[in-house]
XYZ file of C-alpha atoms in Angstrom:
688
model
C 9.553 -1.703 -18.570
C 12.630 -3.598 -17.476
C 12.439 -7.216 -16.321
C 12.876 -7.576 -12.574
C 14.929 -10.052 -10.577
C 12.951 -12.573 -8.591
C 13.784 -15.270 -6.102
C 10.633 -17.310 -6.262
C 9.737 -20.909 -5.640
C 8.148 -22.583 -8.689
C 4.399 -23.146 -8.661
C 4.438 -26.812 -7.716
C 6.950 -26.246 -4.926
C 4.893 -23.282 -3.704
C 1.888 -25.595 -3.579
C 3.917 -28.073 -1.539
C 5.090 -25.371 0.877
C 1.527 -24.127 1.275
C 0.367 -27.658 1.995
C 3.038 -28.121 4.644
C 2.158 -24.832 6.310
C -1.509 -25.777 6.672
C -1.864 -28.262 9.547
C -3.491 -31.635 9.125
C -6.713 -30.472 10.772
C -7.133 -27.707 8.186
C -9.134 -28.270 4.998
C -7.024 -29.946 2.332
C -5.760 -28.028 -0.649
C -7.349 -28.880 -3.957
C -6.434 -32.210 -5.470
C -3.803 -32.255 -8.191
C -6.531 -32.587 -10.798
C -8.557 -29.618 -9.568
C -5.389 -27.598 -9.012
C -4.400 -28.157 -12.618
C -7.877 -27.082 -13.702
C -7.315 -23.752 -11.916
C -3.843 -23.102 -13.320
C -5.294 -20.301 -15.455
C -6.907 -18.639 -12.418
C -5.348 -16.628 -9.601
C -5.582 -18.767 -6.456
C -3.820 -19.245 -3.134
C -1.277 -21.449 -4.936
C 0.106 -18.210 -6.391
C 0.086 -16.290 -3.140
C 3.629 -16.975 -1.952
C 4.924 -15.431 -5.184
C 2.868 -12.252 -4.774
C 4.675 -8.955 -4.166
C 3.702 -5.428 -3.136
C 5.148 -1.947 -3.550
C 4.849 1.221 -1.480
C 6.354 4.591 -0.516
C 7.797 5.854 -3.833
C 9.998 8.943 -3.418
C 11.432 11.201 -6.138
C 15.059 12.270 -6.143
C 15.483 16.039 -5.793
C 16.401 16.335 -9.479
C 13.303 14.336 -10.458
C 15.306 11.712 -12.349
C 15.060 8.664 -10.047
C 12.496 6.970 -7.829
C 13.067 5.013 -4.633
C 10.377 2.624 -3.429
C 9.813 -0.211 -0.980
C 9.206 -3.678 -2.361
C 7.713 -6.406 -0.163
C 7.708 -10.147 -0.746
C 7.002 -13.313 1.229
C 9.747 -15.348 2.870
C 8.119 -18.739 2.433
C 10.418 -20.687 4.723
C 10.049 -18.312 7.673
C 6.388 -17.466 6.970
C 6.823 -13.698 7.047
C 7.025 -10.661 4.804
C 10.338 -8.978 4.003
C 11.055 -5.578 2.495
C 13.836 -3.989 0.495
C 14.498 -0.650 -1.155
C 14.544 -0.560 -4.967
C 15.483 2.241 -7.327
C 14.630 3.059 -10.940
C 14.700 5.943 -13.354
C 11.652 8.194 -13.334
C 10.496 6.589 -16.588
C 10.601 3.075 -15.071
C 13.864 1.959 -16.684
C 16.835 0.456 -14.782
C 14.556 -0.962 -12.097
C 16.823 -2.709 -9.595
C 17.399 -3.771 -6.001
C 19.296 -1.246 -3.888
C 19.423 -2.289 -0.226
C 17.519 -4.251 2.397
C 15.223 -2.029 4.432
C 12.189 0.180 3.954
C 10.833 3.741 3.810
C 13.877 5.287 2.164
C 14.081 9.086 1.896
C 16.396 11.189 -0.277
C 18.682 13.769 1.276
C 17.892 17.327 0.131
C 20.822 17.332 -2.328
C 20.173 13.762 -3.546
C 23.628 12.521 -2.579
C 22.391 10.104 0.113
C 19.345 8.204 1.255
C 18.206 7.346 4.765
C 16.302 4.166 5.538
C 15.411 1.875 8.428
C 16.725 -1.682 8.637
C 17.865 -4.171 11.302
C 21.248 -3.416 12.862
C 23.369 -3.618 16.014
C 22.652 -4.058 18.887
C 19.406 -5.467 17.512
C 16.109 -4.209 16.222
C 15.460 -1.426 13.727
C 18.190 1.187 13.228
C 18.734 4.241 11.030
C 21.074 3.769 8.067
C 22.453 6.142 5.435
C 23.654 5.069 1.992
C 25.723 7.274 -0.284
C 24.362 7.356 -3.837
C 27.715 7.608 -5.600
C 29.364 4.753 -7.492
C 30.897 3.340 -4.317
C 27.547 3.173 -2.511
C 28.950 3.110 1.029
C 26.346 2.334 3.697
C 26.648 3.458 7.323
C 24.652 2.496 10.395
C 23.871 5.845 12.006
C 22.220 4.758 15.259
C 22.546 2.019 17.824
C 19.248 2.484 19.588
C 17.525 0.317 22.161
C 14.066 1.384 20.888
C 12.811 1.433 17.292
C 12.982 4.806 15.500
C 10.113 6.107 13.368
C 9.334 9.021 11.028
C 12.958 9.664 10.082
C 13.321 13.054 8.346
C 16.271 14.952 6.844
C 16.906 18.517 7.971
C 16.759 21.028 5.092
C 20.575 21.354 5.047
C 21.061 17.557 5.066
C 23.260 17.636 8.169
C 20.799 16.239 10.724
C 18.162 13.539 10.980
C 15.067 13.839 13.156
C 13.082 10.848 14.381
C 10.670 9.723 17.069
C 11.384 7.087 19.703
C 9.923 5.741 22.930
C 11.474 7.074 26.108
C 10.756 4.672 28.931
C 9.560 5.729 32.358
C 11.263 3.482 34.879
C 9.141 4.625 37.802
C 8.029 1.540 39.706
C 5.707 0.814 42.578
C 8.202 -0.280 45.214
C 7.073 -2.546 48.017
C 9.307 -3.904 50.835
C 9.716 -7.422 49.466
C 12.155 -9.616 51.427
C 15.155 -10.902 49.510
C 14.751 -14.261 47.860
C 16.885 -17.104 49.224
C 19.934 -17.971 47.178
C 18.966 -20.214 44.280
C 15.245 -19.530 44.700
C 13.100 -19.395 41.577
C 10.300 -17.029 42.478
C 7.628 -16.124 39.986
C 8.134 -12.870 38.098
C 6.672 -9.832 39.867
C 3.223 -8.656 38.750
C 2.691 -6.075 36.044
C 1.355 -2.909 37.670
C -1.041 -0.966 35.429
C -2.027 2.642 36.174
C -2.627 4.122 32.693
C -6.022 4.453 31.010
C -4.656 2.877 27.825
C -2.237 0.175 28.832
C -2.171 -2.151 25.830
C -2.523 -1.962 22.072
C -3.297 -4.452 19.366
C -0.173 -5.627 17.501
C 1.957 -4.430 20.421
C 0.621 -6.047 23.571
C 1.162 -4.361 26.918
C 2.471 -0.840 26.388
C 5.747 0.015 28.032
C 5.662 2.853 30.514
C 6.896 5.947 28.735
C 6.069 8.277 25.850
C 7.298 8.933 22.327
C 9.724 11.861 22.142
C 11.542 13.572 19.266
C 15.283 13.218 18.726
C 17.951 14.454 16.347
C 21.182 12.766 15.317
C 23.988 13.939 12.987
C 23.449 12.499 9.503
C 27.029 11.185 9.423
C 26.637 9.443 12.785
C 26.862 10.498 16.392
C 24.900 10.628 19.610
C 21.113 11.061 19.417
C 19.844 14.092 21.330
C 16.359 14.280 22.827
C 14.489 17.417 21.706
C 11.051 17.143 23.355
C 10.328 16.346 26.977
C 7.335 15.958 29.254
C 4.626 13.438 29.976
C 2.973 13.713 26.548
C 3.814 11.859 23.333
C 5.130 13.887 20.391
C 3.542 12.401 17.279
C 5.041 12.929 13.838
C 7.895 15.284 13.120
C 8.355 17.724 10.244
C 11.187 20.212 9.826
C 10.451 23.871 9.245
C 12.174 25.129 6.049
C 14.753 27.121 8.043
C 15.867 23.942 9.830
C 15.439 25.518 13.256
C 12.299 23.765 14.475
C 10.164 20.642 14.229
C 6.373 20.549 13.966
C 4.500 17.774 15.743
C 1.112 16.827 17.151
C 0.316 16.272 20.812
C -2.176 17.022 23.565
C -0.064 18.672 26.231
C -2.747 19.184 28.879
C -3.359 17.699 32.288
C -5.308 14.431 32.232
C -4.549 14.115 28.517
C -5.042 10.361 28.654
C -8.739 10.912 29.356
C -9.249 13.131 26.300
C -11.239 11.894 23.332
C -10.245 13.060 19.844
C -8.242 16.024 21.116
C -4.868 17.154 19.771
C -3.026 20.305 18.759
C -0.025 21.272 16.652
C 3.169 22.387 18.354
C 6.557 23.716 17.276
C 9.725 22.816 19.146
C 12.967 24.764 18.772
C 15.620 22.159 18.015
C 18.419 24.045 19.748
C 16.666 25.041 22.976
C 13.782 22.548 23.228
C 11.292 25.362 23.829
C 7.791 24.484 22.644
C 5.120 26.782 21.209
C 1.491 25.695 20.745
C 0.208 26.710 17.289
C -3.430 25.522 17.372
C -5.743 25.940 20.344
C -9.212 24.727 19.529
C -11.523 22.132 20.987
C -11.035 19.236 18.586
C -8.284 17.285 16.818
C -5.625 19.061 14.724
C -3.050 16.873 12.988
C -0.596 16.403 10.098
C 1.228 19.758 9.962
C 3.087 20.472 6.696
C 4.965 23.802 6.297
C 4.923 25.662 2.981
C 8.166 25.781 0.951
C 8.790 29.423 1.950
C 7.976 28.737 5.609
C 5.203 31.321 5.780
C 2.281 28.901 6.203
C 1.431 25.535 7.707
C -1.199 23.213 6.229
C -2.929 20.769 8.575
C -6.141 18.787 9.054
C -8.741 18.937 11.787
C -12.315 19.701 12.795
C -14.265 21.185 15.679
C -15.078 18.779 18.490
C -18.250 16.788 17.961
C -19.997 13.779 19.467
C -20.549 12.361 15.970
C -19.071 8.905 15.576
C -17.667 10.009 12.194
C -16.619 13.447 10.981
C -14.584 14.039 7.831
C -11.493 16.120 8.515
C -10.999 19.523 6.877
C -7.812 20.881 5.320
C -6.716 24.135 6.972
C -3.856 26.554 6.474
C -2.496 28.960 9.069
C 0.373 31.405 9.294
C 3.622 29.950 10.562
C 3.063 31.422 14.028
C -0.388 29.778 14.322
C -2.379 32.908 13.522
C -5.037 33.349 10.850
C -6.271 29.725 10.509
C -8.751 29.200 7.660
C -10.538 26.193 6.200
C -9.874 25.279 2.565
C -11.970 22.132 1.992
C -15.018 22.570 4.209
C -17.401 21.999 1.299
C -15.550 18.923 0.007
C -16.716 16.798 2.973
C -13.949 14.252 2.442
C -10.899 13.623 4.638
C -7.558 14.811 3.151
C -4.432 12.711 3.664
C -0.827 12.815 2.509
C -0.706 16.599 2.037
C 2.058 18.015 -0.186
C 2.570 21.666 -1.012
C 2.712 22.604 -4.679
C 6.346 23.311 -5.613
C 5.504 26.987 -6.148
C 3.615 27.237 -2.833
C 0.353 28.138 -4.559
C -1.663 25.453 -2.810
C -1.752 21.984 -1.337
C -2.120 18.631 -3.074
C -3.706 15.809 -1.088
C -5.264 12.369 -1.447
C -8.911 11.736 -0.600
C -11.307 8.815 -0.807
C -14.602 9.213 -2.607
C -17.206 6.597 -3.520
C -14.851 3.619 -3.654
C -11.934 5.400 -5.314
C -8.972 7.419 -4.076
C -7.679 10.401 -6.025
C -5.347 13.375 -5.952
C -6.906 16.766 -5.227
C -5.594 20.335 -5.118
C -6.717 23.188 -2.874
C -5.575 26.727 -3.583
C -4.900 29.134 -0.735
C -8.186 30.812 -1.676
C -10.089 27.589 -0.977
C -10.658 26.544 -4.591
C -10.692 22.734 -4.599
C -10.126 20.689 -7.746
C -10.023 16.937 -8.293
C -6.826 16.316 -10.256
C -7.189 12.640 -11.248
C -10.287 10.703 -12.235
C -11.415 7.131 -12.888
C -12.221 3.948 -10.989
C -8.868 3.566 -9.262
C -7.133 3.666 -5.899
C -4.327 6.208 -6.272
C -2.045 7.308 -3.416
C 0.415 10.028 -4.386
C 3.380 10.191 -2.006
C 5.683 12.763 -3.613
C 5.548 15.698 -6.044
C 8.825 17.052 -7.408
C 9.914 20.546 -8.314
C 9.027 19.808 -11.948
C 5.439 18.905 -10.922
C 6.110 15.189 -11.483
C 4.033 13.089 -9.070
C 4.781 9.516 -8.020
C 2.536 7.154 -6.115
C 0.934 3.744 -6.083
C -2.190 2.806 -8.007
C -4.502 -0.181 -8.224
C -7.711 -1.048 -10.041
C -10.075 -4.005 -9.857
C -8.034 -5.898 -12.458
C -4.548 -4.446 -11.828
C -2.657 -4.956 -8.557
C -0.736 -2.163 -6.881
C 2.217 -0.749 -8.827
C 4.244 2.463 -8.947
C 2.900 5.192 -11.241
C 4.070 8.667 -12.252
C 2.429 11.642 -13.951
C 2.649 15.386 -14.399
C -0.007 16.935 -12.160
C -0.738 19.481 -14.908
C -1.590 16.670 -17.365
C -2.691 13.939 -14.945
C -2.590 10.657 -16.845
C -0.863 8.096 -14.583
C 1.855 6.062 -16.296
C 2.658 2.656 -14.815
C 6.353 2.242 -13.980
C 6.455 -1.249 -12.447
C 4.827 -4.621 -13.027
C 5.959 -6.550 -9.986
C 3.363 -9.316 -10.409
C 3.368 -9.600 -14.193
C 4.965 -13.046 -14.098
C 2.370 -14.342 -11.612
C -0.511 -13.004 -13.698
C 0.832 -14.275 -17.012
C -1.758 -16.595 -18.553
C -4.313 -15.945 -15.807
C -7.983 -15.251 -16.438
C -9.145 -12.774 -13.821
C -12.536 -12.233 -12.273
C -14.397 -9.135 -13.430
C -15.826 -6.478 -11.127
C -19.063 -4.605 -11.798
C -20.072 -1.483 -9.892
C -23.666 -1.368 -8.669
C -25.767 1.290 -6.921
C -29.077 0.522 -5.257
C -31.614 2.153 -2.947
C -32.047 1.056 0.659
C -34.305 2.162 3.504
C -34.749 5.905 4.075
C -33.831 6.420 0.429
C -30.093 5.867 1.080
C -28.127 5.188 -2.099
C -25.641 2.395 -1.477
C -22.620 1.571 -3.621
C -21.301 -1.940 -4.068
C -19.408 -4.190 -6.427
C -20.163 -7.637 -7.862
C -17.126 -9.834 -8.507
C -17.843 -12.473 -11.156
C -15.715 -15.502 -12.022
C -13.731 -15.526 -15.242
C -15.772 -16.980 -18.115
C -18.908 -15.892 -16.250
C -22.134 -17.251 -17.768
C -25.274 -15.289 -16.734
C -27.407 -18.347 -17.538
C -25.787 -20.323 -14.730
C -26.540 -20.170 -11.012
C -23.594 -19.251 -8.789
C -23.151 -19.333 -5.010
C -22.917 -15.814 -3.537
C -20.589 -14.545 -0.818
C -21.545 -11.304 0.919
C -18.334 -9.742 2.258
C -18.686 -7.003 4.919
C -15.979 -4.501 5.820
C -14.823 -3.582 9.294
C -14.391 -0.237 10.966
C -17.257 0.350 10.949
C -16.039 3.697 9.592
C -14.015 2.558 6.593
C -14.494 2.138 2.855
C -14.243 -0.784 0.492
C -12.688 0.341 -2.767
C -12.156 -0.612 -6.392
C -8.600 -1.805 -5.803
C -7.300 -5.257 -6.638
C -8.163 -8.009 -4.158
C -6.241 -11.285 -4.195
C -8.740 -12.837 -1.766
C -11.754 -12.091 -3.975
C -9.935 -13.326 -7.066
C -9.262 -16.596 -5.240
C -12.919 -16.973 -4.221
C -14.100 -16.192 -7.748
C -11.615 -18.711 -9.157
C -13.474 -21.341 -7.123
C -16.817 -20.421 -8.656
C -18.208 -17.851 -6.224
C -19.798 -14.522 -7.003
C -18.721 -12.011 -4.348
C -20.720 -8.937 -3.342
C -19.016 -6.231 -1.299
C -20.658 -2.940 -0.424
C -20.300 0.269 1.571
C -23.394 0.442 3.796
C -24.273 3.544 5.794
C -21.524 4.305 8.281
C -18.871 3.861 5.601
C -16.408 6.632 4.843
C -15.952 8.232 1.439
C -19.547 9.457 1.177
C -19.497 12.457 3.506
C -19.877 13.050 7.227
C -23.653 12.594 7.347
C -23.468 9.186 5.649
C -20.662 8.082 7.977
C -22.503 9.310 11.073
C -25.810 7.677 10.060
C -25.111 4.751 12.419
C -24.569 6.863 15.529
C -26.084 4.968 18.483
C -27.571 2.569 15.917
C -24.807 0.146 14.988
C -25.785 -2.440 13.979
C -29.113 -1.219 12.646
C -30.149 0.027 9.250
C -26.750 -0.900 7.841
C -28.191 -4.430 8.040
C -30.987 -3.309 5.695
C -28.391 -1.839 3.321
C -26.625 -5.194 3.136
C -29.808 -7.196 2.612
C -30.945 -4.800 -0.133
C -27.612 -5.447 -1.849
C -28.125 -9.204 -1.710
C -31.636 -8.766 -3.144
C -30.235 -6.626 -5.947
C -27.781 -9.312 -7.012
C -30.330 -12.132 -6.697
C -32.667 -10.194 -8.956
C -30.020 -10.347 -11.678
C -30.927 -14.028 -12.049
C -27.484 -15.667 -11.830
C -27.338 -16.414 -8.078
C -28.439 -19.661 -6.434
C -30.586 -18.309 -3.589
C -30.057 -21.541 -1.654
C -26.319 -20.952 -1.538
C -25.973 -17.535 0.052
C -23.023 -17.012 2.405
C -21.890 -14.101 4.543
C -18.644 -13.229 6.290
C -16.609 -10.313 7.588
C -13.944 -9.417 10.135
C -14.051 -6.867 12.954
C -16.989 -4.590 12.107
C -17.796 -7.144 9.422
C -17.859 -9.793 12.150
C -20.230 -7.623 14.176
C -22.651 -7.384 11.272
C -22.294 -11.063 10.362
C -23.238 -12.156 13.876
C -26.084 -9.606 13.791
C -27.325 -10.903 10.424
C -27.631 -14.522 11.515
C -29.714 -13.341 14.481
C -32.117 -11.491 12.179
C -32.513 -13.735 9.125
C -32.074 -17.367 8.121
C -31.621 -16.691 4.420
C -27.903 -17.586 4.442
C -26.786 -21.201 4.166
C -23.723 -20.535 6.327
C -21.807 -17.636 7.888
C -18.384 -16.847 9.279
C -18.205 -14.095 11.917
C -14.510 -13.290 12.094
C -12.899 -11.302 14.942
C -16.339 -10.000 15.952
C -17.796 -7.947 18.750
C -20.809 -9.861 20.040
C -21.401 -8.235 23.446
C -20.883 -4.494 23.697
C -21.337 -4.624 27.465
C -18.191 -6.698 27.952
C -16.345 -5.243 24.956
C -16.057 -1.557 25.892
C -13.937 -2.308 28.949
C -11.747 -5.030 27.465
C -10.737 -3.627 24.057
C -7.376 -1.848 23.681
C -8.439 1.610 24.805
C -11.307 3.481 26.376
C -12.632 5.324 23.300
C -15.563 2.972 22.681
C -17.251 4.235 25.846
C -17.869 7.425 23.845
C -19.815 5.618 21.118
C -22.812 5.040 23.365
C -25.229 7.598 24.779
C -24.630 6.474 28.375
C -22.077 4.521 30.344
C -23.141 0.895 30.740
C -23.230 1.155 34.564
C -25.683 4.059 34.269
C -27.909 2.440 31.649
C -26.870 -0.753 29.833
C -29.942 -0.867 27.593
C -28.247 0.531 24.456
C -25.254 -1.782 24.838
C -27.568 -4.770 25.121
C -29.876 -3.675 22.308
C -26.927 -3.380 19.913
C -25.270 -6.663 20.947
C -25.571 -9.626 18.541
C -25.427 -11.934 21.562
C -28.885 -10.739 22.601
C -30.326 -12.251 19.390
C -28.381 -15.507 19.410
C -31.552 -17.378 20.378
C -32.836 -16.715 16.853
C -29.801 -18.194 15.095
C -30.269 -21.282 12.958
C -27.528 -20.541 10.414
C -24.328 -22.621 10.742
C -21.879 -19.978 11.968
C -18.118 -20.305 12.200
C -15.948 -17.861 14.158
C -12.298 -17.110 13.302
C -10.156 -14.872 15.530
C -6.476 -14.285 16.288
C -5.377 -15.572 19.680
C -3.507 -12.302 20.354
C -6.393 -10.033 19.327
C -6.673 -7.043 21.675
C -9.031 -4.986 19.505
C -11.939 -7.446 19.496
C -10.614 -9.813 22.161
C -11.049 -13.567 21.947
C -13.629 -13.404 24.730
C -16.090 -11.870 22.252
C -15.708 -14.923 20.027
C -15.888 -17.325 22.969
C -19.123 -15.836 24.317
C -20.869 -16.255 20.985
C -19.384 -19.695 20.354
C -20.551 -21.015 23.722
C -24.051 -19.643 23.153
C -24.237 -21.338 19.742
C -23.048 -24.630 21.238
C -25.629 -24.450 24.037
C -28.290 -23.875 21.376
C -26.863 -26.735 19.262
C -26.373 -24.480 16.253
C -23.623 -25.845 13.973
C -20.486 -23.843 14.775
C -16.718 -23.978 14.961
C -14.206 -21.689 16.643
C -10.936 -21.318 14.714
C -8.231 -19.720 16.855
C -5.418 -18.362 14.674
C -1.925 -18.500 16.124
C 0.490 -15.603 15.591
C -2.362 -13.202 14.807
C -3.509 -10.011 16.469
C -6.662 -8.366 15.099
C -7.509 -10.185 11.893
C -6.507 -13.618 10.680
C -4.271 -13.015 7.651
C -1.179 -10.986 8.554
C 0.971 -14.137 8.623
C 1.229 -15.423 5.033
C 0.264 -19.028 5.791
C -2.694 -17.767 7.827
C -4.014 -15.964 4.770
C -4.167 -19.379 3.076
C -5.887 -20.879 6.102
C -8.428 -18.070 6.241
C -9.393 -18.613 2.605
C -9.498 -22.388 2.947
C -11.422 -22.612 6.212
C -13.951 -20.123 4.880
C -14.733 -22.040 1.705
C -14.570 -25.398 3.478
C -17.229 -24.205 5.946
C -19.441 -22.827 3.212
C -19.138 -25.951 1.078
C -20.522 -28.039 3.952
C -23.867 -26.220 3.767
C -25.763 -26.039 0.484
C -29.091 -24.605 1.619
C -30.390 -22.249 4.332
C -32.184 -23.361 7.519
C -35.899 -23.905 6.956
C -37.065 -21.938 10.015
C -37.392 -18.193 9.464
C -36.706 -15.465 12.016
C -39.046 -12.576 12.690
C -36.840 -9.576 12.118
C -36.430 -7.288 15.112
C -34.253 -4.278 14.478
């Protein structure tokens, strides 16, 4: 593998920058002596030099790979991306252009990518891949484009973009006097979903599909109407685009409903291809244009249902399920080059792998092992490229022949950071919980682990709640382990990757027996004999914050807890989160019968809490709004339970998207835990 160019700040300067970015009220970074003692561990002092890779794409001839490389701009406290290119064997790895999500033209002579441009914001660019390498800004849009796709003949680009609705509620306001400085007019909201986390208030309008000549020109709107057109994929003949929408009256009130449509690019006429009660998504046409693969399932009131891979004829007829027995959700579908079937990624028991489904419904797992593999492209020569990570290897680009699937690592973007580092080890564990449920988890142990010693234990809980912890590399856990903690993370019932029944086991019972799954995991690790049972700690964000605040109301076994971006009161949450879908996760509306909302709310058990409990939430959070944190914080203060509310600036849902805030999250967490070395003496009578 070729050495790569880096523009990194040396370790000691990175430490200084990190120190400056953490305000004086934050916990101090380790002293120089302790920092030197951890030089052979991976800690937050290495974080600003950490890089990531994504979106590898093969050239049409299979000889080169484009990918996006992301690094941290330390001075401006943000992440930046650029497009890199290398040979398909990993040689000649080099920077190409600033931007992201590059895609090859069908003949390989050009690439399209998105990068900042005039008159501001994201724009579509094309770069010629000859020796001259001329780069042209194709669009000058006022809204950001997304899902840019080449037409099969390489002459046209399709993309999605917001089209604003300027309809306003006009009232007969008198004119303001000259020079007057009146307050801005109010925001008038009439939509069911009027804001979104990481966006804020949603602009009036919907996403529509556009085309633009690949050598520049005027964008032309293809779809119209009051419904968003999501995704866009060309049909092989270049005459139409496939997309997903829900083009029915009162669509904004629908829950998990969508269909697949085809729009004629020339005329704008739209044909509906799927017509069932339930969500259909992700259409991908076969190379010969005869079939369309897609995912979906019949409508259900289950809180979790794994999607099924289907294939239908190009006109929408003859739909048939291919993966019904797999009971795992396909993603990233790619037709085999010969059209014999569909490759896709799927999560299963903490790993992610490549699978293949034939048109007869024969499903085969292509790759194996404890790894997180995401294949993004398969060439005509059956060469696959993707990203892969394991517990001890961070994400890098890999390639392999799908007929002999042994992934070969092409990049080592963090090799210099990891040089000389001793990493924590990760052990998989399975254990039995209530109702005979088998629960999977992982124990992260510090480097130079000694089973004769007693270590403090962190229980880390994932969000969702329908999501899956995996065996991929975690910088955060490595940092905690470097400071002497054992970390346990698990997938309790309700997690994905274990089938629909396992995921739906928390329907109308969240939190509930997932609490028992977590406690059984803690007991399992304690029984190994290397955990100090006086120094047990628990934390999690989002759904993990829900369960953390539930845990401290049902047991006092933990010395301290941190409930991050939690939901603590379902009654107030369902109407203040960024959408109305959570109303559907309860048997009745709260105004008809609030008993379930109250029974499932951690706030209703706050009178039991003795555990010192910190709360950390982003000030812009619209998913689990700050009010959820404030309600719980005030209750803890009234009860004189040790607590602190840490309000993260420049954060939406979560506390770590800004690089310096990742450092703060790690540091506040350990600082809080280090203040408390034993659990409260008073026990709680458990009431599930």
